Coordinates of C-alpha atoms and ligand atoms in Angstrom, one line a residue:
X17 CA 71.6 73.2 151.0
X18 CA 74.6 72.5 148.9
X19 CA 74.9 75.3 146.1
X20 CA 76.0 74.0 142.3
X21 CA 79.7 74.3 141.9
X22 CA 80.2 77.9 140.0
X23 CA 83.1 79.0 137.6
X24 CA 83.9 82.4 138.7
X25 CA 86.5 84.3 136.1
X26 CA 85.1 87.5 138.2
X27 CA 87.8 86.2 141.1
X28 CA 90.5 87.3 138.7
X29 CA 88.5 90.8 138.0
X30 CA 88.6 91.7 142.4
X31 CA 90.8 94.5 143.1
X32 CA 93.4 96.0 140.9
X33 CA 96.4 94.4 142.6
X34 CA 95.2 90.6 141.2
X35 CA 94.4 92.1 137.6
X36 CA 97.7 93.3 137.5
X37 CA 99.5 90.0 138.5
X38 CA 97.1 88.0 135.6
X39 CA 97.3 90.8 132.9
X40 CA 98.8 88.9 129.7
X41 CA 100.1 91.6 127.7
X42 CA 102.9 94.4 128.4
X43 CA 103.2 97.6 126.2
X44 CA 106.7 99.5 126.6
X45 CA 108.7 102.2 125.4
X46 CA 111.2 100.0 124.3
X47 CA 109.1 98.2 121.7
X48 CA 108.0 101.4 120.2
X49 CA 109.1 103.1 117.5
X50 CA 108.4 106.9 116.3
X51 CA 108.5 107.8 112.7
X52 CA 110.0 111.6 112.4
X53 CA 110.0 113.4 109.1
X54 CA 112.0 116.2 107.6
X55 CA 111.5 119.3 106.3
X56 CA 112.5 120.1 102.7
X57 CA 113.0 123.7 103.7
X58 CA 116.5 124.6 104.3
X59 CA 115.7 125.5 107.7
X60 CA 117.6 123.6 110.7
X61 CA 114.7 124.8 113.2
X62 CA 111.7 123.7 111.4
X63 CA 108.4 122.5 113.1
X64 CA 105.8 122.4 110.2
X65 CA 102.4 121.3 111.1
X66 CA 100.1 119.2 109.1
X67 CA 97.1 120.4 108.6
X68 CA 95.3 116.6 108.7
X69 CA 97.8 115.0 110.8
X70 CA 96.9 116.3 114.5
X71 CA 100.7 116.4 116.6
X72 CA 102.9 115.4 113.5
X73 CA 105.4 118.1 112.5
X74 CA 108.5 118.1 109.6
X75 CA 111.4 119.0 111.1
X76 CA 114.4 120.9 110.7
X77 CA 117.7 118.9 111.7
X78 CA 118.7 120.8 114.5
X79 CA 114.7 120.9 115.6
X80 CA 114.6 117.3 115.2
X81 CA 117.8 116.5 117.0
X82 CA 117.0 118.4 119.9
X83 CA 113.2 116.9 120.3
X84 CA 115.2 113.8 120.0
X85 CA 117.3 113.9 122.7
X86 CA 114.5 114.5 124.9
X87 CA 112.7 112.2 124.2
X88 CA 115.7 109.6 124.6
X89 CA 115.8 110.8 128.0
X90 CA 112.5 109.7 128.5
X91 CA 113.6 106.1 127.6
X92 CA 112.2 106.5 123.8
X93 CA 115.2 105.7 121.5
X94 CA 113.8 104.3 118.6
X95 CA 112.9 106.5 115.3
X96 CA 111.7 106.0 111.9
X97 CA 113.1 108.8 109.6
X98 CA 111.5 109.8 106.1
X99 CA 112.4 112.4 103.8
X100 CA 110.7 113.7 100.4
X101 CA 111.8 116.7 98.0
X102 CA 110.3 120.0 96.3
X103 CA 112.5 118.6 93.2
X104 CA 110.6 115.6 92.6
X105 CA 111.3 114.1 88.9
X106 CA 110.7 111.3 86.7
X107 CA 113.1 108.2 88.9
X108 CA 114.0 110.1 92.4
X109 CA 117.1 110.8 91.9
X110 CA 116.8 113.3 94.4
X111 CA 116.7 109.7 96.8
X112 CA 120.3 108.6 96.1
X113 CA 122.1 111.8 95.5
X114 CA 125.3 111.8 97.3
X115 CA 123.8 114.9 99.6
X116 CA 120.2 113.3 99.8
X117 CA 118.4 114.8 103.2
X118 CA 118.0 111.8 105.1
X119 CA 121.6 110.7 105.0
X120 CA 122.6 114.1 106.1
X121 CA 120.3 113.5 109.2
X122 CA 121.8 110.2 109.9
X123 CA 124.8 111.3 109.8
X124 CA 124.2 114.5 112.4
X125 CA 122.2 112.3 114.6
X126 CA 124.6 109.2 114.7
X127 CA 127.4 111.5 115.3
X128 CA 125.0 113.2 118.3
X129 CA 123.6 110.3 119.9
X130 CA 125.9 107.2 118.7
X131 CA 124.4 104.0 120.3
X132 CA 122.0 106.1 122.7
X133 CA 119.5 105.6 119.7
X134 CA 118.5 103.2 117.1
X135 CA 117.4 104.8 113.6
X136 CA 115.3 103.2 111.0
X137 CA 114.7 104.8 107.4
X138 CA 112.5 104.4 105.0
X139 CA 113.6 102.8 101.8
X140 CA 111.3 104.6 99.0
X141 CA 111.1 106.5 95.7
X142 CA 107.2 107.7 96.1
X143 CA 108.6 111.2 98.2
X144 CA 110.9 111.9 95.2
X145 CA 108.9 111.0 92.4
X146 CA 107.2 113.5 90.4
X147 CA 104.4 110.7 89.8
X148 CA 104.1 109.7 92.9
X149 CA 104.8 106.1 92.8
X150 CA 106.8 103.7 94.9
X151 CA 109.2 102.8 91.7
X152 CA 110.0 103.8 87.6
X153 CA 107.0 103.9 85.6
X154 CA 107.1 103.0 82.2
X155 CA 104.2 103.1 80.0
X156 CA 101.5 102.1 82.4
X157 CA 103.5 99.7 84.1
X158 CA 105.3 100.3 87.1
X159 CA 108.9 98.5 86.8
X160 CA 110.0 95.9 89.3
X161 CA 114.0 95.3 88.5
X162 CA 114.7 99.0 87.7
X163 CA 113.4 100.4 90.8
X164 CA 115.1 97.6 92.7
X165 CA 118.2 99.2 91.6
X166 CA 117.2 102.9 92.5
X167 CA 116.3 101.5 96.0
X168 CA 119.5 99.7 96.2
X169 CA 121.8 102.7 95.9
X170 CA 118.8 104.6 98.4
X171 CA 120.0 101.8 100.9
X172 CA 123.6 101.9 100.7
X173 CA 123.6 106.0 101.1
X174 CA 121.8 105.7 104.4
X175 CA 123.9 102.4 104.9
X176 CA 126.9 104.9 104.8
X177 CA 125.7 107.8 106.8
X178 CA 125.5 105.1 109.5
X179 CA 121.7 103.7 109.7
X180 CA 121.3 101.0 112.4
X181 CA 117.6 99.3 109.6
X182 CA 117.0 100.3 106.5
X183 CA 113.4 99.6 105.9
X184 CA 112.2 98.8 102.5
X185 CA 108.6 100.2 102.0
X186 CA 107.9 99.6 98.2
X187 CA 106.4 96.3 97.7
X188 CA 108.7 95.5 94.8
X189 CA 109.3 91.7 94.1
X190 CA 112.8 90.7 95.3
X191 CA 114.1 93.9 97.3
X192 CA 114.9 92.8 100.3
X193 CA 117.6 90.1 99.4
X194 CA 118.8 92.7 96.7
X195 CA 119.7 95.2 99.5
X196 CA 120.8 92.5 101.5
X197 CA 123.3 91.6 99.0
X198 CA 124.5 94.9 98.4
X199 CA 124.8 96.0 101.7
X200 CA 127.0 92.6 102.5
X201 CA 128.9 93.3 99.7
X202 CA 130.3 96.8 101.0
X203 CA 130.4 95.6 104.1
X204 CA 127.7 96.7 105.9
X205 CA 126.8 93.5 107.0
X206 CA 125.7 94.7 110.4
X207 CA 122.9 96.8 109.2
X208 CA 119.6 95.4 109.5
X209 CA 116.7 95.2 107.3
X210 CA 113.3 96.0 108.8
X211 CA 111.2 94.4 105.8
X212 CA 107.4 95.7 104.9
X213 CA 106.5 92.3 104.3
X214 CA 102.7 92.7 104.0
X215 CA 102.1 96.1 103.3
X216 CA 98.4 96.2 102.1
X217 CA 96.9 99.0 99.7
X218 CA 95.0 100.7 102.1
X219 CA 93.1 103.5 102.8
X220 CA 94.8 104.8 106.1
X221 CA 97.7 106.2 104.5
X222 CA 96.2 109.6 103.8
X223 CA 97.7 111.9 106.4
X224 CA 101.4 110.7 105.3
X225 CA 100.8 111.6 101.9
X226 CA 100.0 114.9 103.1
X227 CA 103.2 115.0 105.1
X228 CA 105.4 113.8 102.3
X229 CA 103.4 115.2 99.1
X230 CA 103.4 111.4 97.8
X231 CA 99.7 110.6 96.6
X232 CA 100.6 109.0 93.3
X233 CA 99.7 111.5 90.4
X234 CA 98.0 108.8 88.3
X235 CA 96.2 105.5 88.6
X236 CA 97.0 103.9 92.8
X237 CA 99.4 101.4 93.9
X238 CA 97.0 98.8 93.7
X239 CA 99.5 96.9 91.2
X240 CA 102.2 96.7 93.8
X241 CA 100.5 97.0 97.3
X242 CA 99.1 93.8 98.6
X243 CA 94.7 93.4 98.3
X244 CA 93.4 93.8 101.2
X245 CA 90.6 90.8 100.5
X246 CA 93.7 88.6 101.2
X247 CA 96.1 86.6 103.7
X248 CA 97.3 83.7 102.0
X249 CA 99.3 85.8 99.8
X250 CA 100.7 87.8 103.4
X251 CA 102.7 84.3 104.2
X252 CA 104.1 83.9 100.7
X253 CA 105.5 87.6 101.1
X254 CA 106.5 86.1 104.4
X255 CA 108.8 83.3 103.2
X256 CA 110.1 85.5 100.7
X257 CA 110.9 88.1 102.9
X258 CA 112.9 85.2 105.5
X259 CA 114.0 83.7 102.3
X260 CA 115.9 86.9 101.4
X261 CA 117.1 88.1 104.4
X262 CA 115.4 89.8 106.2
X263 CA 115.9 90.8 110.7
X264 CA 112.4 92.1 111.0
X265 CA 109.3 91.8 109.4
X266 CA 106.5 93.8 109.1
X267 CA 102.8 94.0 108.8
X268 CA 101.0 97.7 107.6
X269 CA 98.4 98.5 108.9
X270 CA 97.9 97.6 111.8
X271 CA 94.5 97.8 113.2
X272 CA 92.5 96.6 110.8
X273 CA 95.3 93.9 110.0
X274 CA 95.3 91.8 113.4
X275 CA 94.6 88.6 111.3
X276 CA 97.9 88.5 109.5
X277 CA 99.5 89.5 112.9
X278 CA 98.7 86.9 114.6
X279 CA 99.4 84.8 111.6
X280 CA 102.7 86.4 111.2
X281 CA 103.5 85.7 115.2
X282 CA 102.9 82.1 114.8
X283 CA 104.8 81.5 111.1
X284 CA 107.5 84.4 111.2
X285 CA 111.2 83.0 113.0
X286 CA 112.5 86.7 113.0
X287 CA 110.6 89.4 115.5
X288 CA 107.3 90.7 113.8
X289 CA 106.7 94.8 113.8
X290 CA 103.4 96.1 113.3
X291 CA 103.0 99.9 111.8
X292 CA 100.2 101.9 112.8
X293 CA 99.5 104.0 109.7
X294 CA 98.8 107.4 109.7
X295 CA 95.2 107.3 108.9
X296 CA 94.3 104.9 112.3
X297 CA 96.1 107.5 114.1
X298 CA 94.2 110.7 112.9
X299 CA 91.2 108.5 113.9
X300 CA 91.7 108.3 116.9
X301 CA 92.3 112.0 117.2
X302 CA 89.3 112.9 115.7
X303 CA 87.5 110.7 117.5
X304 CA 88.5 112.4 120.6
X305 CA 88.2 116.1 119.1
X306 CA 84.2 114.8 118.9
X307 CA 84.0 114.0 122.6
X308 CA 83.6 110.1 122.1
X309 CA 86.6 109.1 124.3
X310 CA 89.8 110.5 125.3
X311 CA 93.4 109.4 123.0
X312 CA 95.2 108.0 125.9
X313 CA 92.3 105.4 126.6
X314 CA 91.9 104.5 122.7
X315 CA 95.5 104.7 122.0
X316 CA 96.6 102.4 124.2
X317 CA 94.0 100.2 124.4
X318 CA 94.7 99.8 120.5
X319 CA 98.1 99.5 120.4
X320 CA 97.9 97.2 123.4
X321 CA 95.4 94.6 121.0
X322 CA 98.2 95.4 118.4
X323 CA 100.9 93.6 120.4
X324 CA 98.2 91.4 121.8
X325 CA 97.7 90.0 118.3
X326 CA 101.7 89.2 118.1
X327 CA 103.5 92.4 117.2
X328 CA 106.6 91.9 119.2
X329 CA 107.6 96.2 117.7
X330 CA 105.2 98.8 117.2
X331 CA 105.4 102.1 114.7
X332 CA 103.0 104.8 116.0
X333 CA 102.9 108.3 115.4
X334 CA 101.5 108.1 119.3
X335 CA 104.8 107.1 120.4
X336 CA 106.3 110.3 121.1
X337 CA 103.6 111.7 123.2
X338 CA 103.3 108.4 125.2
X339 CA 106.7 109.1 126.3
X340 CA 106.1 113.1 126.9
X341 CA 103.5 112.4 129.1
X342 CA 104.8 109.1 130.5
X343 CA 101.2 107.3 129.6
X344 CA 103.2 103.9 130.2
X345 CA 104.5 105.2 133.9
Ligands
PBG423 C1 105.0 104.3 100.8 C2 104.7 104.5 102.3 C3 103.4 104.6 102.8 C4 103.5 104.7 104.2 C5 104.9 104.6 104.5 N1 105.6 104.5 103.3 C6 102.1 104.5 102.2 C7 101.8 104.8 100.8 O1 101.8 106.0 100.4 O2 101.5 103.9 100.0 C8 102.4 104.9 105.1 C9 102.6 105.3 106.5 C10 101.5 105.9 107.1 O3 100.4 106.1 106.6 O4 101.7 106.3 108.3 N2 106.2 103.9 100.5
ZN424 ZN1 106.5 104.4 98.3

């Protein structure tokens, strides 16, 4: 007796060498990204824990420079630098002083590793604010064209200490093709701009704001940070963000963003980075500190659904210890 014709996808399932052949998506170390940040002690060798950010230090430059270059030997060259103060006032001036912190860094680190490694910084007031928001407040208000220019000059100092991206992580209205413009016009046309195109007011930032003392003081950033109850508005921010310039764009979070990935993959004509927050990575950590599955499992089977939603980049605090223990091997 003839059986009924049977679609069997289990075929594909067999034995490990077919799944491997018909596997769709690839995660590597060169699409990942680590964000570092700095100590504002005036020690070179600093490791600082955070007390809710499991595996995240603050480094010292020499500290920093040295875990670095190991982990550049382990084929992870890509690093996300933020700095913040103790002297936070009223615009963040301590941002664009002439000896800000990060530039410094840049500097040391461009001269130590040249080409060997590609640095990204963050473009930001909120870690030198003594409010705690992303630009000047005024009244209640906080003001779009001032901060632009604040975050203009931020740009150019780390454009001169020899940044490969400057990434712009306000949210202000029109930033990106202001730095653009500055930057072209002191001839720093070769510096990139990594843009947080759809950054969304969420509630996964909380172990940053511990690492950077940035919670703002008063009110949130829900006047500047995209509503989460939307992704119409994420392609508006998307044709602005082309429209003005921008190499890379990028969507924050990640996890709980995968819609306005994929939407970003389809629409976006530049490469589209996704950032895993802060908060989705202490998740998972805790997660596995209460026995319900172990952080190499859940962190790469959600950073491999972030790229399989269309992130062509990846920023993860998990980065770093993917490389140390050569989970992608
Ligand atoms: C703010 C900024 C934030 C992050 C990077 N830059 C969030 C915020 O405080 O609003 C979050 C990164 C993370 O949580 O890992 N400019
Ligand atoms: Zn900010």
């Amino acid at each position: 007796m003839l059986k009924p014709f049977v679609d069997r996808p289990r075929r594909l399932r067999r034995s490990a060498l077919i799944r491997d052949m018909v596997h769709e998506v690839e995660l590597n170390l060169s699409q990942l990204v680590q964000p570092y940040f700095l100590s504002t002690q005036n020690n070179p060798e600093a490791k600082e824990t955070i007390s809710e950010f499991s595996g995240v230090y603050r480094w010292g430059i020499d500290s920093l420079s040295r875990e670095m270059e190991s982990q550049i030997d382990r084929g992870l060259s890509r690093f996300l630098l933020f700095g913040s103060t103790d002297d936070k006032d009223a615009t963040g001036s301590a941002a664009v002083s002439q000896n800000a912190k990060v530039a410094e860094a840049i500097t040391k680190l461009k001269k130590r590793f040249g080409d060997a490694s590609l640095l990204f910084s963050d473009i930001c007031l909120c870690p030198y604010t003594n409010h705690g928001h992303c630009g000047i407040v005024r009244g209640e208000s906080i003001e779009n064209d001032a901060s632009i220019d604040l975050l203009c000059r931020m740009a150019l100092t780390h454009a001169e200490a020899g940044v490969d991206f400057v990434a712009p992580s306000d949210m202000m209205d029109g930033r990106v093709g202001a730095i653009r413009q500055i930057l072209d016009q002191k001839q720093f046309s070769d510096v990139g701009i990594l843009a947080y195109t759809a950054k969304y007011k969420s509630n996964y930032y909380g172990p940053f704001r511990e690492a950077l003392d940035s919670a703002p003081q008063k009110g949130d950033r829900s006047t500047y940070q995209m509503d989460y109850r939307n992704q119409r508005e994420a392609l508006r921010e998307l044709q602005l963000d082309l429209a003005e310039g921008a190499d890379l764009v990028m969507v924050k979070p990640a996890l709980a963003y995968l819609d306005i990935l994929s939407l970003f993959a389809k629409q976006s004509t530049v490469p589209v980075a996704a950032y895993s927050v802060s908060g989705e990575y202490q998740m998972v950590q805790l997660a596995a500190k209460a026995g319900i599955a172990d952080v190499k499992s859940l962190a790469l089977e959600n950073l491999t659904a972030i790229r399989r939603a269309g992130a062509d980049i990846i920023l993860t605090y998990f980065a770093a210890e993917i490389a140390e223990k050569g989970w992608l091997r």
